[in-house]
C-alpha positions in Angstrom: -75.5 -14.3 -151.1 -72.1 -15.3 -152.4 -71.2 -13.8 -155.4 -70.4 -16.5 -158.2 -66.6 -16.3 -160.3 -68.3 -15.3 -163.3 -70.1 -12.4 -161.9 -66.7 -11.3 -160.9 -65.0 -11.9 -163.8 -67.6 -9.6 -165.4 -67.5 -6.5 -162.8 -63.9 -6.7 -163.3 -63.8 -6.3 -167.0 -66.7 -3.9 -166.7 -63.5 -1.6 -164.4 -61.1 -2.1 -166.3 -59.3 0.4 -168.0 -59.8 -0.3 -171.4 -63.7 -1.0 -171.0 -63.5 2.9 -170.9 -61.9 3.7 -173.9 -64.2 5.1 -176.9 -64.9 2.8 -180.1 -62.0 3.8 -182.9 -63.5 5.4 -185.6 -62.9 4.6 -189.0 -60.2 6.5 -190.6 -61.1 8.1 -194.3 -57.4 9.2 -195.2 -57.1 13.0 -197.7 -54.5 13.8 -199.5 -53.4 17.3 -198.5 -53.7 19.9 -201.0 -52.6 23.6 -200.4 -54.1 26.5 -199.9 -53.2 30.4 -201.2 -52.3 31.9 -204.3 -50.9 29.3 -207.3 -51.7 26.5 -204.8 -51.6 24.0 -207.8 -47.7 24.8 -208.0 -46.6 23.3 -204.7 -49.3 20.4 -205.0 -47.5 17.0 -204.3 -50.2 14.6 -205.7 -51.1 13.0 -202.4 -54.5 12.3 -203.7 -55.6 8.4 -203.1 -57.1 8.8 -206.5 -55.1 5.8 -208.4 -54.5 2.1 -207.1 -50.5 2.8 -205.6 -52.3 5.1 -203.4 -54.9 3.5 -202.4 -53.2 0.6 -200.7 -50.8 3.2 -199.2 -53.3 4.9 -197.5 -55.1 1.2 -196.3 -50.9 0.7 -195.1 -51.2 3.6 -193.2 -54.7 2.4 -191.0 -57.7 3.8 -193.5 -60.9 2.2 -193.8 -61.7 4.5 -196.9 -60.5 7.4 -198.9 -62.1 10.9 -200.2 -61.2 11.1 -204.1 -61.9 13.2 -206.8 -64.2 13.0 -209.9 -63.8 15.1 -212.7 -65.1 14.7 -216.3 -63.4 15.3 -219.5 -64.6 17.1 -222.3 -67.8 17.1 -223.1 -68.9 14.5 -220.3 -67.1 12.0 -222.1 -65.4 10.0 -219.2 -65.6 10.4 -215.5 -61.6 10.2 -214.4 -59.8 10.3 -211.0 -58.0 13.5 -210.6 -58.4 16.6 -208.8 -56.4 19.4 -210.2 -58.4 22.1 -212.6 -55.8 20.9 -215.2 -53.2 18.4 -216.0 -50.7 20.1 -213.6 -48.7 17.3 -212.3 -49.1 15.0 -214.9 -46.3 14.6 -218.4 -47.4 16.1 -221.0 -48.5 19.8 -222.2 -50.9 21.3 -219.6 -54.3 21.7 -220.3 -57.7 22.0 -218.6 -59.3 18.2 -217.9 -62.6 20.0 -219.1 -60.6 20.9 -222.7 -59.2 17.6 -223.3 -61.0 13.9 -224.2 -59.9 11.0 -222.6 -58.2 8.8 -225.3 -58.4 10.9 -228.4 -55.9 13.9 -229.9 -52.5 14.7 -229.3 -53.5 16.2 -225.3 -55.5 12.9 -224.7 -55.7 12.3 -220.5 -55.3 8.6 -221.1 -51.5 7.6 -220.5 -50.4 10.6 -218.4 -48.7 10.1 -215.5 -47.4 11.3 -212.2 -45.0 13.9 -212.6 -44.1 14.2 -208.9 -44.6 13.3 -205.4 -45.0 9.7 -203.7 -46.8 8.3 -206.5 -44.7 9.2 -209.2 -45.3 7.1 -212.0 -48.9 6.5 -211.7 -51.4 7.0 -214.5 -55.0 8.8 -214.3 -58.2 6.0 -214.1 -61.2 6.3 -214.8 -64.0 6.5 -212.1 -65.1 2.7 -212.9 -61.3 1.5 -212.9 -61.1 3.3 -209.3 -64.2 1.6 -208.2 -62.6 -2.0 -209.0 -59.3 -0.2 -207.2 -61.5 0.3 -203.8 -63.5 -2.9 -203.7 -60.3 -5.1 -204.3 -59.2 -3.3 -201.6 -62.2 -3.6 -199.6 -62.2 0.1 -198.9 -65.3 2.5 -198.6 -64.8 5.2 -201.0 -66.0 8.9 -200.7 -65.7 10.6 -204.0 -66.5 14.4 -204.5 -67.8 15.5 -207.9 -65.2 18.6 -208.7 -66.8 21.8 -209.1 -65.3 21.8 -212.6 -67.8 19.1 -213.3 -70.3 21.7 -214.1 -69.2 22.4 -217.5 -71.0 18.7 -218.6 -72.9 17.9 -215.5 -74.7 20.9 -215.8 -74.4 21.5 -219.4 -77.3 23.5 -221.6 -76.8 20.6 -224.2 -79.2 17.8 -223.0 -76.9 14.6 -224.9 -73.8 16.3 -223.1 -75.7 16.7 -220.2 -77.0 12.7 -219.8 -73.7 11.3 -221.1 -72.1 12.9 -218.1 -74.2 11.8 -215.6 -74.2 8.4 -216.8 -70.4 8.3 -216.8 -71.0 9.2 -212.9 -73.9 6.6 -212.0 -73.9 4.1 -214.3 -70.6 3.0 -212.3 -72.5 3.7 -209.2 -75.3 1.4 -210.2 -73.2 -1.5 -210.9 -71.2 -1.5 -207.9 -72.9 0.1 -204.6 -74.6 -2.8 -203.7 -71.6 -4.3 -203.2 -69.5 -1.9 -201.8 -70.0 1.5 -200.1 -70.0 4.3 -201.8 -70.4 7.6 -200.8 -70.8 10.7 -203.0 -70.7 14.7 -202.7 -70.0 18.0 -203.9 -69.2 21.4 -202.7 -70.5 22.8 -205.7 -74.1 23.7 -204.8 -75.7 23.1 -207.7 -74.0 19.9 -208.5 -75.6 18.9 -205.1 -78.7 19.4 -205.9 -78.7 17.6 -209.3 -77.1 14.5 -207.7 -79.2 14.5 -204.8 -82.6 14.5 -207.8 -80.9 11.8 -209.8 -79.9 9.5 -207.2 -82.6 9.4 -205.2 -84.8 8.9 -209.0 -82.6 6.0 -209.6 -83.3 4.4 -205.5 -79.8 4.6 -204.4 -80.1 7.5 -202.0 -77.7 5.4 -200.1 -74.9 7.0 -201.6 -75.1 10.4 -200.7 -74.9 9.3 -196.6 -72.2 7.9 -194.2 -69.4 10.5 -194.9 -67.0 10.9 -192.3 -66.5 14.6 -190.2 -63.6 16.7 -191.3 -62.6 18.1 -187.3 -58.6 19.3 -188.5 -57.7 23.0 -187.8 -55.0 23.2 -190.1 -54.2 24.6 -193.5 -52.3 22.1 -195.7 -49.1 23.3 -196.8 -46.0 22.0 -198.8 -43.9 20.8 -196.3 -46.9 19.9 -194.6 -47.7 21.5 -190.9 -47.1 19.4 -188.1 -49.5 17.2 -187.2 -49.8 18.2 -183.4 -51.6 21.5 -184.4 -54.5 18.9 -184.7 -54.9 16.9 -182.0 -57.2 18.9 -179.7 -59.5 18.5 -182.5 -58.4 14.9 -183.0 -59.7 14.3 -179.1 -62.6 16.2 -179.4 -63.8 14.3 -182.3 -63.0 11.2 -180.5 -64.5 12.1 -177.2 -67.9 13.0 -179.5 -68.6 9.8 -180.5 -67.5 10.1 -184.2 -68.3 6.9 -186.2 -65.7 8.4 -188.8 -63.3 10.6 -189.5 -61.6 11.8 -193.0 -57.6 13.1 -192.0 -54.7 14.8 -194.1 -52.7 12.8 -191.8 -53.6 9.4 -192.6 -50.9 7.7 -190.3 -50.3 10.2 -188.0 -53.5 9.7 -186.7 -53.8 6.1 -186.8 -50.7 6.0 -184.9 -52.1 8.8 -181.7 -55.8 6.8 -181.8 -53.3 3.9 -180.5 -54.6 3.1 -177.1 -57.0 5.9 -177.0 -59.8 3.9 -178.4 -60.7 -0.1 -179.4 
């Protein structure tokens, strides 16, 4: 039976070298954050947790971005940072749990970037962010700080539903049109948010985080990025849907013609 052009066409596509290459996954870019004693002292701020950074990452080949949620006094206002304290921002240093958001002479609102690539930038708050990602069109992965406890988990009931409303209310307005994704490493924070979400119907949110397969410990300079890359093509090889990096456009850049 003779074999028709198309059903040639097709087997040879089907042979082809890149009909074998593994799906790209989708890159969630990290800022890098040291590790060791006085870590906060060498941190450079790479944190995609304002607007500038945001779109530098999405430059750089990410589909989303891991940021950080912390709460000021008295689970007053959820803000983007991830430093215990205003390390790395003007003005006097003091714990973001010690400080409110727009009122006193330590207010959080107005800081900015001290140092690092996005010098210059101020803090936002998690709803400002959220505008930030879906202008962007960017999944966002946020973790809840373990300093978070102090309102999240707070004794004081007002204190307690002021702070988690400053974390879902946001949520509620927006994840239906956009994905979010949220988490903790705190374990009790975990199981809080995994109660309320899933009583609010949005258990959505807490899914579809990326793995984390890097072997290296961030430093300032930074590591080379070749220590990774056995774990960069085992993650690859796996099947991974998503993966969250420290090195954002290092990675974009080796995926390129490992995967379509």
């Amino acid at each position: 039976m003779a074999v028709s052009l198309a059903a040639l066409m097709v087997a040879s596509l089907l042979t082809s070298p890149s009909a074998a290459l593994p799906a790209c996954p989708q890159i969630f870019g990290h800022g890098g954050y040291p590790t060791g004693a006085n870590a906060w002292e060498r941190d450079q701020v790479r944190q995609p947790n304002n607007p500038t950074a945001i779109r530098r990452y999405q430059g750089w080949g990410a589909s989303g971005v891991e940021a950080d949620l912390q709460l000021t006094k008295d689970g007053t206002k959820a803000v983007m940072w991830h430093n215990t304290s205003t390390w790395g921002l003007t003005g006097v240093k003091k714990n973001i749990t010690d400080i409110w958001w727009a009122a006193g002479d330590t207010a959080l609102k107005g800081r900015t970037i001290n140092r690092g690539l996005f010098q210059g930038e101020t803090v936002y708050t998690f709803r400002e962010w959220l505008a930030a990602m879906r202008s962007a069109g960017m999944v966002g992965l946020v973790e809840i700080k373990p300093e978070a406890r102090q309102s999240l988990l707070s004794s004081n009931a007002s204190i307690k539903s002021r702070a988690w409303a400053e974390v879902l209310d946001p949520v509620k307005e927006n994840y239906q049109s956009q994905e979010i994704i949220l988490y903790s490493h705190d374990s009790a924070l975990t199981a809080e948010l995994k109660n309320r979400v899933s009583a609010a119907g949005m258990t959505k949110v807490l899914s579809g985080g990326p793995i984390w397969p890097e072997v290296t410990k961030w430093e300032e300079p930074p590591p080379s990025w070749t220590l990774n890359e056995n774990a960069w093509k085992a993650a690859l090889e796996s099947g991974a849907k998503r993966v969250a990096t420290d090195y954002t456009p290092q990675f974009s850049a080796w995926l390129k013609g490992k995967c379509q």
